[in-house]
PDB file of C-alpha atoms in Angstrom:
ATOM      1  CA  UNK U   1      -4.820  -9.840  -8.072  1.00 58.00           C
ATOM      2  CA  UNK U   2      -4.620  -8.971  -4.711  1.00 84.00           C
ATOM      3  CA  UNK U   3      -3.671  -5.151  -3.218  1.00 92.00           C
ATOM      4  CA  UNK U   4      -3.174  -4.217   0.149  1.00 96.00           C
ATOM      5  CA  UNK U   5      -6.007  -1.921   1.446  1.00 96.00           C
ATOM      6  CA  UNK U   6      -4.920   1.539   2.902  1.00 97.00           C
ATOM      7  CA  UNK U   7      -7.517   2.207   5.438  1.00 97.00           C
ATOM      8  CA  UNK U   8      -8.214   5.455   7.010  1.00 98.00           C
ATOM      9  CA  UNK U   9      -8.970   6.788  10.426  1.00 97.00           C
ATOM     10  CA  UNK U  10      -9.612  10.368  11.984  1.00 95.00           C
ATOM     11  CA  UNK U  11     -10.234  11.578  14.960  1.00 94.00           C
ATOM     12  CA  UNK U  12     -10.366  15.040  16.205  1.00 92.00           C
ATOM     13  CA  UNK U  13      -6.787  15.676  16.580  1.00 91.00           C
ATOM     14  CA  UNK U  14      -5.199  12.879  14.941  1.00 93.00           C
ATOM     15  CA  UNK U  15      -4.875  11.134  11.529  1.00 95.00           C
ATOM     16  CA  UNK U  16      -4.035   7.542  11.381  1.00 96.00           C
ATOM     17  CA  UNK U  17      -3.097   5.213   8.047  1.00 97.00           C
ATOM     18  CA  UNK U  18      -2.236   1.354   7.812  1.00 97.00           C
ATOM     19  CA  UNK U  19      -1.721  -0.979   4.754  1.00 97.00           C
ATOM     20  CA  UNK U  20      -3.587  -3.736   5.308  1.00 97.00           C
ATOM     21  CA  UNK U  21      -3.067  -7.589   3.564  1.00 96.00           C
ATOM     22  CA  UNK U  22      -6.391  -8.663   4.156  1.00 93.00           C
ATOM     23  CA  UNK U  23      -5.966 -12.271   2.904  1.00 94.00           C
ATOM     24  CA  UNK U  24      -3.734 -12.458   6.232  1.00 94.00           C
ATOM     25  CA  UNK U  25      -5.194 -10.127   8.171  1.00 93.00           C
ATOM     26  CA  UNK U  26      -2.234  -8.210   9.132  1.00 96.00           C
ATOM     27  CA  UNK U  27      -0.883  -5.155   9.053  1.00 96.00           C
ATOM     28  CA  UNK U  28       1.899  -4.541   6.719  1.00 96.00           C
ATOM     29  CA  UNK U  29       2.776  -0.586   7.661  1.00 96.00           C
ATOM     30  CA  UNK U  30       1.233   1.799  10.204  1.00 96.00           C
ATOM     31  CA  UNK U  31       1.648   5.836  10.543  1.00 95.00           C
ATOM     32  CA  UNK U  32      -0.138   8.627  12.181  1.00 94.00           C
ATOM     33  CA  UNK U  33       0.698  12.065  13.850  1.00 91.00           C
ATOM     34  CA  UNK U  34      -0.005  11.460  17.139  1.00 87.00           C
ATOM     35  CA  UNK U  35       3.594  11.966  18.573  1.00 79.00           C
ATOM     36  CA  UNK U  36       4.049  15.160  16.573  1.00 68.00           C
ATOM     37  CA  UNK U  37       3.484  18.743  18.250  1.00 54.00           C
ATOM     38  CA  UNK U  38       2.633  21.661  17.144  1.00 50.00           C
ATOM     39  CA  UNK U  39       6.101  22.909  16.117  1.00 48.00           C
ATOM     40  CA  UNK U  40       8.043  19.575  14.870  1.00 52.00           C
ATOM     41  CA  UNK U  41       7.605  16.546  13.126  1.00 53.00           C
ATOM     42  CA  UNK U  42       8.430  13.166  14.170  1.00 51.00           C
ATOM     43  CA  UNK U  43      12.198  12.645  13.593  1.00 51.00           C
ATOM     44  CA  UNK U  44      13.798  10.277  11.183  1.00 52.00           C
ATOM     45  CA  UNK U  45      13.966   7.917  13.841  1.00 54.00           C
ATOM     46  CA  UNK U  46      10.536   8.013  14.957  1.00 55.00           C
ATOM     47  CA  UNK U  47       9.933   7.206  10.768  1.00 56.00           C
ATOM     48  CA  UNK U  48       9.157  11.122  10.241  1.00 55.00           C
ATOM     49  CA  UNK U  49      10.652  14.308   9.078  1.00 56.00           C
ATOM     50  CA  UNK U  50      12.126  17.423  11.094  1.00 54.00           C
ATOM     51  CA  UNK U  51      11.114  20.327   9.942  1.00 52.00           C
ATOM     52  CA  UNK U  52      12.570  22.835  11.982  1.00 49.00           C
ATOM     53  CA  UNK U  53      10.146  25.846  13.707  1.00 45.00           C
ATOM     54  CA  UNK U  54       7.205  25.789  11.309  1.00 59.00           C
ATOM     55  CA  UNK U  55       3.430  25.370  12.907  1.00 72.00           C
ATOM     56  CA  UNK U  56       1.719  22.368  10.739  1.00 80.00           C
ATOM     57  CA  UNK U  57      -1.965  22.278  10.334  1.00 88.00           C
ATOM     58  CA  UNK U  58      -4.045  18.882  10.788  1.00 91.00           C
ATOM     59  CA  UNK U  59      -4.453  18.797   6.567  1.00 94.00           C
ATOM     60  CA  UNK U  60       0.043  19.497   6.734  1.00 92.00           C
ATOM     61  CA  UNK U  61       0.260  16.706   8.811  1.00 92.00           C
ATOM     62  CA  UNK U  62      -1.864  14.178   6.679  1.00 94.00           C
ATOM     63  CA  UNK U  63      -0.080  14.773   4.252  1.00 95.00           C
ATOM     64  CA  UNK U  64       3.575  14.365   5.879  1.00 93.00           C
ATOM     65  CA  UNK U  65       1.590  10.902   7.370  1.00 95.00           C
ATOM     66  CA  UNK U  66       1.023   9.725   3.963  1.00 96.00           C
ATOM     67  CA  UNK U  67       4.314  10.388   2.696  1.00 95.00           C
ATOM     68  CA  UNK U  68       5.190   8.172   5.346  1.00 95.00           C
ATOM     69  CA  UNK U  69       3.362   5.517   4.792  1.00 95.00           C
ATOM     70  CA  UNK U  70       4.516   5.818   1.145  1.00 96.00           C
ATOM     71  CA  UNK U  71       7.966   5.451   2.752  1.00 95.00           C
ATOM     72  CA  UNK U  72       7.942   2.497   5.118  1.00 95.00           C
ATOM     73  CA  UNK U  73       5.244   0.660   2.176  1.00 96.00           C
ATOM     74  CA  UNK U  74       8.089   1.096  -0.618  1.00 96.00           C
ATOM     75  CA  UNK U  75      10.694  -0.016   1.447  1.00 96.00           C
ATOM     76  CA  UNK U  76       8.658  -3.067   1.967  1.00 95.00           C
ATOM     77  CA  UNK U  77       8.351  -3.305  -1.946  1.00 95.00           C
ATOM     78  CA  UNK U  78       4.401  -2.199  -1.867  1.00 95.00           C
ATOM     79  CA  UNK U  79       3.959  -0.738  -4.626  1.00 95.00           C
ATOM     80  CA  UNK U  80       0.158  -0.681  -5.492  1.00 96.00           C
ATOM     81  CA  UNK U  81      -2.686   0.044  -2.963  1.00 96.00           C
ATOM     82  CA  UNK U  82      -6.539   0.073  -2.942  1.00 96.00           C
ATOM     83  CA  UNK U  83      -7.632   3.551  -0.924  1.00 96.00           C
ATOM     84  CA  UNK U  84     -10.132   2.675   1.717  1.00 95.00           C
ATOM     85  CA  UNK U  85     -11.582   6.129   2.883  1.00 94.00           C
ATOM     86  CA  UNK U  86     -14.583   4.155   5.175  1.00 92.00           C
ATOM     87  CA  UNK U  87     -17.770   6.557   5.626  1.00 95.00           C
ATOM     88  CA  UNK U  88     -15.126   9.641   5.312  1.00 94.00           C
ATOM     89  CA  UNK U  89     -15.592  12.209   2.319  1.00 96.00           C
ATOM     90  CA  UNK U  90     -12.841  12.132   0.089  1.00 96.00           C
ATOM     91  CA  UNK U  91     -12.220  15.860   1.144  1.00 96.00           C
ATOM     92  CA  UNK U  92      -9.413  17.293   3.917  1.00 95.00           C
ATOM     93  CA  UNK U  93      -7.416  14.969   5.827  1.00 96.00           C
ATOM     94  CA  UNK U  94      -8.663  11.994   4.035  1.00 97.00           C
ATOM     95  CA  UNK U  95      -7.445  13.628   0.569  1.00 97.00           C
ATOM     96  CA  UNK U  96      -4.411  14.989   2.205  1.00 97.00           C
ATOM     97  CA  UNK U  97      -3.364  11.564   3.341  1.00 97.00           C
ATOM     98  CA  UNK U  98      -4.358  10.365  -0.222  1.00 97.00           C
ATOM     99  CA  UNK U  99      -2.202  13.061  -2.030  1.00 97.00           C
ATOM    100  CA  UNK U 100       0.531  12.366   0.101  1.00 96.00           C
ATOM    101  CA  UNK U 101       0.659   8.701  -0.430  1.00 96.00           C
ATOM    102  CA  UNK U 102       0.683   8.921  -4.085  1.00 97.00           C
ATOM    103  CA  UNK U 103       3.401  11.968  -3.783  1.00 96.00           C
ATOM    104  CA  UNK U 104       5.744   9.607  -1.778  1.00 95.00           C
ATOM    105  CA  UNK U 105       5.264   7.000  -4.651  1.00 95.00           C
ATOM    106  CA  UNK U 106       2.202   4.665  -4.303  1.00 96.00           C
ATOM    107  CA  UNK U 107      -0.126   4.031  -6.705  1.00 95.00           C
ATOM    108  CA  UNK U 108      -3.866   3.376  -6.148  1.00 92.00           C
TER     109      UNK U 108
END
């Protein structure tokens, strides 16, 4: 059997997440915070949430980015993932991301 790979990648700012099909070698779904600010969330039609006037730390976000990925992958009828963390500690962001995924539905 199969699963698409959920792969990982941080940066200093930024958290990014993609399902990946690797007998293809595509990507199925693709999220990150990079268009967010400080004070708002991507919209629903930028494939986020508003939440209206309330700061988000980098760990808040990762986890809003994983719910989102959770989202689109569902939609999509993904059910079941492999978690690929890379060289990251499964700690922070990484976990965030994680908890968030599995919140919005997935299963790893």
């Amino acid at each position: 059997m199969n699963r698409p790979r959920l792969s990982v990648f941080r940066s200093g700012k930024y958290i990014y997440g993609q399902i990946i099909d690797d007998k293809k070698g595509e990507t199925l779904v693709a999220a990150n915070d990079q268009k967010w600010t400080r004070s708002k969330i991507a919209t629903p039609a930028e494939g986020g949430i508003k939440i209206k006037n309330e700061k988000l730390k980098k760990t808040e976000r990762a986890k809003e980015v994983g719910k989102i990925l959770a989202d689109k992958a569902l939609k999509k009828g993904i059910k079941t993932i492999v978690f690929d963390r890379g060289t990251y500690k499964y700690h922070g962001r990484v976990k965030a991301l994680a908890e968030g995924a599995r919140d919005g539905g997935l299963k790893f």
